[in-house]
Amino acid sequence: MIWNKPNKIQQVSGWILSVLLVFGLHGCKIYSFSGVSVSPDVKSISIATFQNTSSNGPSSLSQRFTEDFKDYFQRNTSIKQVPRDGDLQFEGQIIAYDYAPAAIQQTNGQDQAGVNRLTIQVRIKFTNTKDPKQDFEQTFQSNADFPATQDIARINNDPTAVRRITQNIITDAFNKSVANW
């Protein structure tokens, strides 16, 4: 069998890969291309059901938000989800679900809503049992504007309308907890 001598590009590529592996394995945290940095000591995550304590919102909001939260962490980390007492723990409540005029326009001499805004606030408590300095309790908020012709009942029945807002909140909580942004 005849072995071909590696060309310069292959040699440089191999050297760069070796350096990246050495530095990547010797750091105190695990780094990934998604921006997640989690201590190797962290093996599990628990996410409690986020109760809807706001006076509004669809009855399915609590369950939908919690499941979307779990799915987001499952897709973006390799941390095992457990029912309770995880190394990383999330709990909280949906504290506001407000639908109000955001832009007023005059039609036939009367003020009317031109655009309505749905704002959702979620209070999240994060506990990192391996590094308590990372713990936080914070309110996250996001909103979206809807045409005045679209009433709140229609928005509540549209699974993608509310999800656009809650995804922003989930992403912000994810970034603060495990991406260290």
mmCIF file with all atom_site columns, C-alpha atoms in Angstrom:
data_model
loop_
_atom_site.group_PDB
_atom_site.id
_atom_site.type_symbol
_atom_site.label_atom_id
_atom_site.label_alt_id
_atom_site.label_comp_id
_atom_site.label_asym_id
_atom_site.label_entity_id
_atom_site.label_seq_id
_atom_site.pdbx_PDB_ins_code
_atom_site.Cartn_x
_atom_site.Cartn_y
_atom_site.Cartn_z
_atom_site.occupancy
_atom_site.B_iso_or_equiv
_atom_site.pdbx_formal_charge
_atom_site.auth_seq_id
_atom_site.auth_comp_id
_atom_site.auth_asym_id
_atom_site.auth_atom_id
_atom_site.pdbx_PDB_model_num
ATOM 1   C CA . MET A 1 1   ? 0.000   0.000  0.000  1.00 0.00 ? 1   MET A CA 1
ATOM 2   C CA . ILE A 1 2   ? 1.331   3.427  -0.924 1.00 0.00 ? 2   ILE A CA 1
ATOM 3   C CA . TRP A 1 3   ? 0.727   6.361  1.443  1.00 0.00 ? 3   TRP A CA 1
ATOM 4   C CA . ASN A 1 4   ? 0.425   9.811  -0.051 1.00 0.00 ? 4   ASN A CA 1
ATOM 5   C CA . LYS A 1 5   ? 2.340   12.532 1.730  1.00 0.00 ? 5   LYS A CA 1
ATOM 6   C CA . PRO A 1 6   ? -0.100  15.147 3.142  1.00 0.00 ? 6   PRO A CA 1
ATOM 7   C CA . ASN A 1 7   ? -0.072  18.483 1.359  1.00 0.00 ? 7   ASN A CA 1
ATOM 8   C CA . LYS A 1 8   ? 0.419   21.800 3.215  1.00 0.00 ? 8   LYS A CA 1
ATOM 9   C CA . ILE A 1 9   ? -3.328  22.523 3.488  1.00 0.00 ? 9   ILE A CA 1
ATOM 10  C CA . GLN A 1 10  ? -3.945  19.144 5.104  1.00 0.00 ? 10  GLN A CA 1
ATOM 11  C CA . GLN A 1 11  ? -1.010  19.701 7.501  1.00 0.00 ? 11  GLN A CA 1
ATOM 12  C CA . VAL A 1 12  ? -2.239  23.176 8.545  1.00 0.00 ? 12  VAL A CA 1
ATOM 13  C CA . SER A 1 13  ? -5.842  21.950 8.890  1.00 0.00 ? 13  SER A CA 1
ATOM 14  C CA . GLY A 1 14  ? -4.710  19.079 11.094 1.00 0.00 ? 14  GLY A CA 1
ATOM 15  C CA . TRP A 1 15  ? -2.609  21.417 13.245 1.00 0.00 ? 15  TRP A CA 1
ATOM 16  C CA . ILE A 1 16  ? -5.496  23.893 13.703 1.00 0.00 ? 16  ILE A CA 1
ATOM 17  C CA . LEU A 1 17  ? -7.888  21.075 14.638 1.00 0.00 ? 17  LEU A CA 1
ATOM 18  C CA . SER A 1 18  ? -5.376  19.733 17.171 1.00 0.00 ? 18  SER A CA 1
ATOM 19  C CA . VAL A 1 19  ? -4.935  23.157 18.775 1.00 0.00 ? 19  VAL A CA 1
ATOM 20  C CA . LEU A 1 20  ? -8.700  23.683 18.994 1.00 0.00 ? 20  LEU A CA 1
ATOM 21  C CA . LEU A 1 21  ? -9.183  20.288 20.618 1.00 0.00 ? 21  LEU A CA 1
ATOM 22  C CA . VAL A 1 22  ? -6.398  20.871 23.153 1.00 0.00 ? 22  VAL A CA 1
ATOM 23  C CA . PHE A 1 23  ? -7.708  24.297 24.190 1.00 0.00 ? 23  PHE A CA 1
ATOM 24  C CA . GLY A 1 24  ? -11.323 23.167 24.112 1.00 0.00 ? 24  GLY A CA 1
ATOM 25  C CA . LEU A 1 25  ? -10.698 20.203 26.401 1.00 0.00 ? 25  LEU A CA 1
ATOM 26  C CA . HIS A 1 26  ? -8.541  22.102 28.897 1.00 0.00 ? 26  HIS A CA 1
ATOM 27  C CA . GLY A 1 27  ? -10.938 24.944 29.650 1.00 0.00 ? 27  GLY A CA 1
ATOM 28  C CA . CYS A 1 28  ? -13.014 25.074 32.794 1.00 0.00 ? 28  CYS A CA 1
ATOM 29  C CA . LYS A 1 29  ? -16.240 25.139 30.814 1.00 0.00 ? 29  LYS A CA 1
ATOM 30  C CA . ILE A 1 30  ? -17.672 23.296 27.862 1.00 0.00 ? 30  ILE A CA 1
ATOM 31  C CA . TYR A 1 31  ? -18.042 25.537 24.838 1.00 0.00 ? 31  TYR A CA 1
ATOM 32  C CA . SER A 1 32  ? -20.205 24.983 21.826 1.00 0.00 ? 32  SER A CA 1
ATOM 33  C CA . PHE A 1 33  ? -20.978 26.809 18.629 1.00 0.00 ? 33  PHE A CA 1
ATOM 34  C CA . SER A 1 34  ? -24.443 27.696 19.977 1.00 0.00 ? 34  SER A CA 1
ATOM 35  C CA . GLY A 1 35  ? -22.857 29.938 22.619 1.00 0.00 ? 35  GLY A CA 1
ATOM 36  C CA . VAL A 1 36  ? -23.793 27.701 25.541 1.00 0.00 ? 36  VAL A CA 1
ATOM 37  C CA . SER A 1 37  ? -21.208 27.460 28.292 1.00 0.00 ? 37  SER A CA 1
ATOM 38  C CA . VAL A 1 38  ? -22.079 25.006 31.013 1.00 0.00 ? 38  VAL A CA 1
ATOM 39  C CA . SER A 1 39  ? -19.775 23.588 33.636 1.00 0.00 ? 39  SER A CA 1
ATOM 40  C CA . PRO A 1 40  ? -18.982 19.895 33.087 1.00 0.00 ? 40  PRO A CA 1
ATOM 41  C CA . ASP A 1 41  ? -20.331 19.330 36.630 1.00 0.00 ? 41  ASP A CA 1
ATOM 42  C CA . VAL A 1 42  ? -23.852 20.193 35.446 1.00 0.00 ? 42  VAL A CA 1
ATOM 43  C CA . LYS A 1 43  ? -25.628 16.999 34.489 1.00 0.00 ? 43  LYS A CA 1
ATOM 44  C CA . SER A 1 44  ? -29.334 17.784 34.888 1.00 0.00 ? 44  SER A CA 1
ATOM 45  C CA . ILE A 1 45  ? -31.968 20.490 34.602 1.00 0.00 ? 45  ILE A CA 1
ATOM 46  C CA . SER A 1 46  ? -35.429 20.722 36.148 1.00 0.00 ? 46  SER A CA 1
ATOM 47  C CA . ILE A 1 47  ? -38.125 23.067 34.886 1.00 0.00 ? 47  ILE A CA 1
ATOM 48  C CA . ALA A 1 48  ? -41.210 23.492 37.060 1.00 0.00 ? 48  ALA A CA 1
ATOM 49  C CA . THR A 1 49  ? -44.570 24.407 35.543 1.00 0.00 ? 49  THR A CA 1
ATOM 50  C CA . PHE A 1 50  ? -44.889 28.165 35.074 1.00 0.00 ? 50  PHE A CA 1
ATOM 51  C CA . GLN A 1 51  ? -48.234 29.086 36.619 1.00 0.00 ? 51  GLN A CA 1
ATOM 52  C CA . ASN A 1 52  ? -50.313 31.835 35.000 1.00 0.00 ? 52  ASN A CA 1
ATOM 53  C CA . THR A 1 53  ? -50.943 34.305 37.839 1.00 0.00 ? 53  THR A CA 1
ATOM 54  C CA . SER A 1 54  ? -51.970 37.097 35.467 1.00 0.00 ? 54  SER A CA 1
ATOM 55  C CA . SER A 1 55  ? -55.628 37.992 35.334 1.00 0.00 ? 55  SER A CA 1
ATOM 56  C CA . ASN A 1 56  ? -55.737 37.314 31.595 1.00 0.00 ? 56  ASN A CA 1
ATOM 57  C CA . GLY A 1 57  ? -54.442 34.881 29.042 1.00 0.00 ? 57  GLY A CA 1
ATOM 58  C CA . PRO A 1 58  ? -55.671 31.672 27.504 1.00 0.00 ? 58  PRO A CA 1
ATOM 59  C CA . SER A 1 59  ? -56.127 28.700 29.813 1.00 0.00 ? 59  SER A CA 1
ATOM 60  C CA . SER A 1 60  ? -53.444 26.767 27.910 1.00 0.00 ? 60  SER A CA 1
ATOM 61  C CA . LEU A 1 61  ? -50.777 29.473 28.353 1.00 0.00 ? 61  LEU A CA 1
ATOM 62  C CA . SER A 1 62  ? -49.144 27.948 31.433 1.00 0.00 ? 62  SER A CA 1
ATOM 63  C CA . GLN A 1 63  ? -48.756 24.482 29.924 1.00 0.00 ? 63  GLN A CA 1
ATOM 64  C CA . ARG A 1 64  ? -47.744 25.764 26.483 1.00 0.00 ? 64  ARG A CA 1
ATOM 65  C CA . PHE A 1 65  ? -45.091 28.123 27.894 1.00 0.00 ? 65  PHE A CA 1
ATOM 66  C CA . THR A 1 66  ? -43.627 25.409 30.149 1.00 0.00 ? 66  THR A CA 1
ATOM 67  C CA . GLU A 1 67  ? -43.437 22.854 27.331 1.00 0.00 ? 67  GLU A CA 1
ATOM 68  C CA . ASP A 1 68  ? -41.860 25.393 24.947 1.00 0.00 ? 68  ASP A CA 1
ATOM 69  C CA . PHE A 1 69  ? -39.328 26.270 27.675 1.00 0.00 ? 69  PHE A CA 1
ATOM 70  C CA . LYS A 1 70  ? -38.400 22.590 28.129 1.00 0.00 ? 70  LYS A CA 1
ATOM 71  C CA . ASP A 1 71  ? -38.219 22.006 24.369 1.00 0.00 ? 71  ASP A CA 1
ATOM 72  C CA . TYR A 1 72  ? -35.914 24.994 23.881 1.00 0.00 ? 72  TYR A CA 1
ATOM 73  C CA . PHE A 1 73  ? -33.425 23.706 26.465 1.00 0.00 ? 73  PHE A CA 1
ATOM 74  C CA . GLN A 1 74  ? -33.626 20.189 25.090 1.00 0.00 ? 74  GLN A CA 1
ATOM 75  C CA . ARG A 1 75  ? -32.881 21.411 21.540 1.00 0.00 ? 75  ARG A CA 1
ATOM 76  C CA . ASN A 1 76  ? -30.026 23.699 22.577 1.00 0.00 ? 76  ASN A CA 1
ATOM 77  C CA . THR A 1 77  ? -28.213 21.752 25.308 1.00 0.00 ? 77  THR A CA 1
ATOM 78  C CA . SER A 1 78  ? -27.337 18.161 26.057 1.00 0.00 ? 78  SER A CA 1
ATOM 79  C CA . ILE A 1 79  ? -28.304 18.493 29.717 1.00 0.00 ? 79  ILE A CA 1
ATOM 80  C CA . LYS A 1 80  ? -30.655 15.764 30.931 1.00 0.00 ? 80  LYS A CA 1
ATOM 81  C CA . GLN A 1 81  ? -34.088 16.993 32.033 1.00 0.00 ? 81  GLN A CA 1
ATOM 82  C CA . VAL A 1 82  ? -35.341 15.641 35.361 1.00 0.00 ? 82  VAL A CA 1
ATOM 83  C CA . PRO A 1 83  ? -38.685 16.287 37.120 1.00 0.00 ? 83  PRO A CA 1
ATOM 84  C CA . ARG A 1 84  ? -37.099 18.097 40.123 1.00 0.00 ? 84  ARG A CA 1
ATOM 85  C CA . ASP A 1 85  ? -33.854 18.864 41.960 1.00 0.00 ? 85  ASP A CA 1
ATOM 86  C CA . GLY A 1 86  ? -31.764 19.329 38.820 1.00 0.00 ? 86  GLY A CA 1
ATOM 87  C CA . ASP A 1 87  ? -28.321 20.899 38.909 1.00 0.00 ? 87  ASP A CA 1
ATOM 88  C CA . LEU A 1 88  ? -29.974 23.809 37.097 1.00 0.00 ? 88  LEU A CA 1
ATOM 89  C CA . GLN A 1 89  ? -33.496 24.694 38.255 1.00 0.00 ? 89  GLN A CA 1
ATOM 90  C CA . PHE A 1 90  ? -36.122 26.976 36.746 1.00 0.00 ? 90  PHE A CA 1
ATOM 91  C CA . GLU A 1 91  ? -39.401 28.049 38.261 1.00 0.00 ? 91  GLU A CA 1
ATOM 92  C CA . GLY A 1 92  ? -41.651 31.046 37.952 1.00 0.00 ? 92  GLY A CA 1
ATOM 93  C CA . GLN A 1 93  ? -44.959 32.488 36.933 1.00 0.00 ? 93  GLN A CA 1
ATOM 94  C CA . ILE A 1 94  ? -46.567 34.364 34.090 1.00 0.00 ? 94  ILE A CA 1
ATOM 95  C CA . ILE A 1 95  ? -47.353 37.635 35.856 1.00 0.00 ? 95  ILE A CA 1
ATOM 96  C CA . ALA A 1 96  ? -48.795 39.783 33.070 1.00 0.00 ? 96  ALA A CA 1
ATOM 97  C CA . TYR A 1 97  ? -50.770 39.209 29.885 1.00 0.00 ? 97  TYR A CA 1
ATOM 98  C CA . ASP A 1 98  ? -51.912 42.609 28.688 1.00 0.00 ? 98  ASP A CA 1
ATOM 99  C CA . TYR A 1 99  ? -53.616 43.557 25.431 1.00 0.00 ? 99  TYR A CA 1
ATOM 100 C CA . ALA A 1 100 ? -53.924 47.308 24.955 1.00 0.00 ? 100 ALA A CA 1
ATOM 101 C CA . PRO A 1 101 ? -53.924 49.977 22.237 1.00 0.00 ? 101 PRO A CA 1
ATOM 102 C CA . ALA A 1 102 ? -50.413 50.882 21.133 1.00 0.00 ? 102 ALA A CA 1
ATOM 103 C CA . ALA A 1 103 ? -51.177 53.427 18.421 1.00 0.00 ? 103 ALA A CA 1
ATOM 104 C CA . ILE A 1 104 ? -54.185 55.685 18.277 1.00 0.00 ? 104 ILE A CA 1
ATOM 105 C CA . GLN A 1 105 ? -55.534 56.988 14.985 1.00 0.00 ? 105 GLN A CA 1
ATOM 106 C CA . GLN A 1 106 ? -58.434 59.253 14.172 1.00 0.00 ? 106 GLN A CA 1
ATOM 107 C CA . THR A 1 107 ? -61.234 57.859 12.047 1.00 0.00 ? 107 THR A CA 1
ATOM 108 C CA . ASN A 1 108 ? -64.210 60.114 11.273 1.00 0.00 ? 108 ASN A CA 1
ATOM 109 C CA . GLY A 1 109 ? -63.143 62.459 14.084 1.00 0.00 ? 109 GLY A CA 1
ATOM 110 C CA . GLN A 1 110 ? -62.962 59.694 16.710 1.00 0.00 ? 110 GLN A CA 1
ATOM 111 C CA . ASP A 1 111 ? -59.872 58.243 18.325 1.00 0.00 ? 111 ASP A CA 1
ATOM 112 C CA . GLN A 1 112 ? -59.532 54.515 17.708 1.00 0.00 ? 112 GLN A CA 1
ATOM 113 C CA . ALA A 1 113 ? -56.824 51.948 18.169 1.00 0.00 ? 113 ALA A CA 1
ATOM 114 C CA . GLY A 1 114 ? -54.793 51.550 14.997 1.00 0.00 ? 114 GLY A CA 1
ATOM 115 C CA . VAL A 1 115 ? -52.596 48.863 16.495 1.00 0.00 ? 115 VAL A CA 1
ATOM 116 C CA . ASN A 1 116 ? -52.968 46.773 19.647 1.00 0.00 ? 116 ASN A CA 1
ATOM 117 C CA . ARG A 1 117 ? -50.026 45.391 21.596 1.00 0.00 ? 117 ARG A CA 1
ATOM 118 C CA . LEU A 1 118 ? -49.924 42.108 23.494 1.00 0.00 ? 118 LEU A CA 1
ATOM 119 C CA . THR A 1 119 ? -47.337 42.203 26.289 1.00 0.00 ? 119 THR A CA 1
ATOM 120 C CA . ILE A 1 120 ? -46.369 39.153 28.330 1.00 0.00 ? 120 ILE A CA 1
ATOM 121 C CA . GLN A 1 121 ? -44.205 39.220 31.462 1.00 0.00 ? 121 GLN A CA 1
ATOM 122 C CA . VAL A 1 122 ? -42.746 36.138 33.124 1.00 0.00 ? 122 VAL A CA 1
ATOM 123 C CA . ARG A 1 123 ? -40.976 36.145 36.485 1.00 0.00 ? 123 ARG A CA 1
ATOM 124 C CA . ILE A 1 124 ? -38.224 33.507 36.362 1.00 0.00 ? 124 ILE A CA 1
ATOM 125 C CA . LYS A 1 125 ? -36.133 32.173 39.219 1.00 0.00 ? 125 LYS A CA 1
ATOM 126 C CA . PHE A 1 126 ? -32.974 30.353 38.139 1.00 0.00 ? 126 PHE A CA 1
ATOM 127 C CA . THR A 1 127 ? -30.906 28.304 40.586 1.00 0.00 ? 127 THR A CA 1
ATOM 128 C CA . ASN A 1 128 ? -27.534 26.836 39.680 1.00 0.00 ? 128 ASN A CA 1
ATOM 129 C CA . THR A 1 129 ? -26.714 24.348 42.455 1.00 0.00 ? 129 THR A CA 1
ATOM 130 C CA . LYS A 1 130 ? -23.146 23.970 41.171 1.00 0.00 ? 130 LYS A CA 1
ATOM 131 C CA . ASP A 1 131 ? -22.414 27.720 41.001 1.00 0.00 ? 131 ASP A CA 1
ATOM 132 C CA . PRO A 1 132 ? -24.781 29.841 43.126 1.00 0.00 ? 132 PRO A CA 1
ATOM 133 C CA . LYS A 1 133 ? -23.166 33.053 41.811 1.00 0.00 ? 133 LYS A CA 1
ATOM 134 C CA . GLN A 1 134 ? -25.108 32.386 38.596 1.00 0.00 ? 134 GLN A CA 1
ATOM 135 C CA . ASP A 1 135 ? -28.503 32.386 40.366 1.00 0.00 ? 135 ASP A CA 1
ATOM 136 C CA . PHE A 1 136 ? -31.006 35.085 39.461 1.00 0.00 ? 136 PHE A CA 1
ATOM 137 C CA . GLU A 1 137 ? -34.621 36.076 39.788 1.00 0.00 ? 137 GLU A CA 1
ATOM 138 C CA . GLN A 1 138 ? -35.794 38.397 37.042 1.00 0.00 ? 138 GLN A CA 1
ATOM 139 C CA . THR A 1 139 ? -38.871 39.479 35.121 1.00 0.00 ? 139 THR A CA 1
ATOM 140 C CA . PHE A 1 140 ? -38.613 38.973 31.373 1.00 0.00 ? 140 PHE A CA 1
ATOM 141 C CA . GLN A 1 141 ? -40.969 40.787 29.026 1.00 0.00 ? 141 GLN A CA 1
ATOM 142 C CA . SER A 1 142 ? -41.773 40.713 25.336 1.00 0.00 ? 142 SER A CA 1
ATOM 143 C CA . ASN A 1 143 ? -44.557 42.034 23.141 1.00 0.00 ? 143 ASN A CA 1
ATOM 144 C CA . ALA A 1 144 ? -45.958 42.024 19.643 1.00 0.00 ? 144 ALA A CA 1
ATOM 145 C CA . ASP A 1 145 ? -48.254 44.381 17.761 1.00 0.00 ? 145 ASP A CA 1
ATOM 146 C CA . PHE A 1 146 ? -51.430 43.252 16.042 1.00 0.00 ? 146 PHE A CA 1
ATOM 147 C CA . PRO A 1 147 ? -53.875 45.057 13.742 1.00 0.00 ? 147 PRO A CA 1
ATOM 148 C CA . ALA A 1 148 ? -56.810 46.647 15.561 1.00 0.00 ? 148 ALA A CA 1
ATOM 149 C CA . THR A 1 149 ? -59.113 44.417 13.527 1.00 0.00 ? 149 THR A CA 1
ATOM 150 C CA . GLN A 1 150 ? -57.664 41.349 15.272 1.00 0.00 ? 150 GLN A CA 1
ATOM 151 C CA . ASP A 1 151 ? -59.313 40.853 18.670 1.00 0.00 ? 151 ASP A CA 1
ATOM 152 C CA . ILE A 1 152 ? -57.695 39.114 21.638 1.00 0.00 ? 152 ILE A CA 1
ATOM 153 C CA . ALA A 1 153 ? -59.840 35.973 21.299 1.00 0.00 ? 153 ALA A CA 1
ATOM 154 C CA . ARG A 1 154 ? -58.532 35.447 17.777 1.00 0.00 ? 154 ARG A CA 1
ATOM 155 C CA . ILE A 1 155 ? -54.939 35.995 18.917 1.00 0.00 ? 155 ILE A CA 1
ATOM 156 C CA . ASN A 1 156 ? -55.358 33.553 21.833 1.00 0.00 ? 156 ASN A CA 1
ATOM 157 C CA . ASN A 1 157 ? -56.635 30.902 19.420 1.00 0.00 ? 157 ASN A CA 1
ATOM 158 C CA . ASP A 1 158 ? -53.706 31.410 17.030 1.00 0.00 ? 158 ASP A CA 1
ATOM 159 C CA . PRO A 1 159 ? -50.909 29.142 18.302 1.00 0.00 ? 159 PRO A CA 1
ATOM 160 C CA . THR A 1 160 ? -48.172 31.090 16.511 1.00 0.00 ? 160 THR A CA 1
ATOM 161 C CA . ALA A 1 161 ? -49.209 34.587 17.629 1.00 0.00 ? 161 ALA A CA 1
ATOM 162 C CA . VAL A 1 162 ? -48.580 34.110 21.349 1.00 0.00 ? 162 VAL A CA 1
ATOM 163 C CA . ARG A 1 163 ? -45.650 31.761 20.719 1.00 0.00 ? 163 ARG A CA 1
ATOM 164 C CA . ARG A 1 164 ? -43.723 34.538 18.919 1.00 0.00 ? 164 ARG A CA 1
ATOM 165 C CA . ILE A 1 165 ? -43.809 36.545 22.136 1.00 0.00 ? 165 ILE A CA 1
ATOM 166 C CA . THR A 1 166 ? -43.044 33.700 24.536 1.00 0.00 ? 166 THR A CA 1
ATOM 167 C CA . GLN A 1 167 ? -40.122 32.503 22.392 1.00 0.00 ? 167 GLN A CA 1
ATOM 168 C CA . ASN A 1 168 ? -38.414 35.860 22.954 1.00 0.00 ? 168 ASN A CA 1
ATOM 169 C CA . ILE A 1 169 ? -38.800 35.448 26.716 1.00 0.00 ? 169 ILE A CA 1
ATOM 170 C CA . ILE A 1 170 ? -37.496 31.875 26.616 1.00 0.00 ? 170 ILE A CA 1
ATOM 171 C CA . THR A 1 171 ? -34.500 32.905 24.508 1.00 0.00 ? 171 THR A CA 1
ATOM 172 C CA . ASP A 1 172 ? -33.676 35.753 26.910 1.00 0.00 ? 172 ASP A CA 1
ATOM 173 C CA . ALA A 1 173 ? -33.872 33.419 29.940 1.00 0.00 ? 173 ALA A CA 1
ATOM 174 C CA . PHE A 1 174 ? -31.743 30.822 28.143 1.00 0.00 ? 174 PHE A CA 1
ATOM 175 C CA . ASN A 1 175 ? -29.111 33.410 27.250 1.00 0.00 ? 175 ASN A CA 1
ATOM 176 C CA . LYS A 1 176 ? -28.955 34.757 30.803 1.00 0.00 ? 176 LYS A CA 1
ATOM 177 C CA . SER A 1 177 ? -28.753 31.315 32.437 1.00 0.00 ? 177 SER A CA 1
ATOM 178 C CA . VAL A 1 178 ? -26.526 29.121 30.253 1.00 0.00 ? 178 VAL A CA 1
ATOM 179 C CA . ALA A 1 179 ? -25.152 31.344 27.492 1.00 0.00 ? 179 ALA A CA 1
ATOM 180 C CA . ASN A 1 180 ? -23.959 33.960 30.013 1.00 0.00 ? 180 ASN A CA 1
ATOM 181 C CA . TRP A 1 181 ? -25.064 36.908 27.867 1.00 0.00 ? 181 TRP A CA 1
#
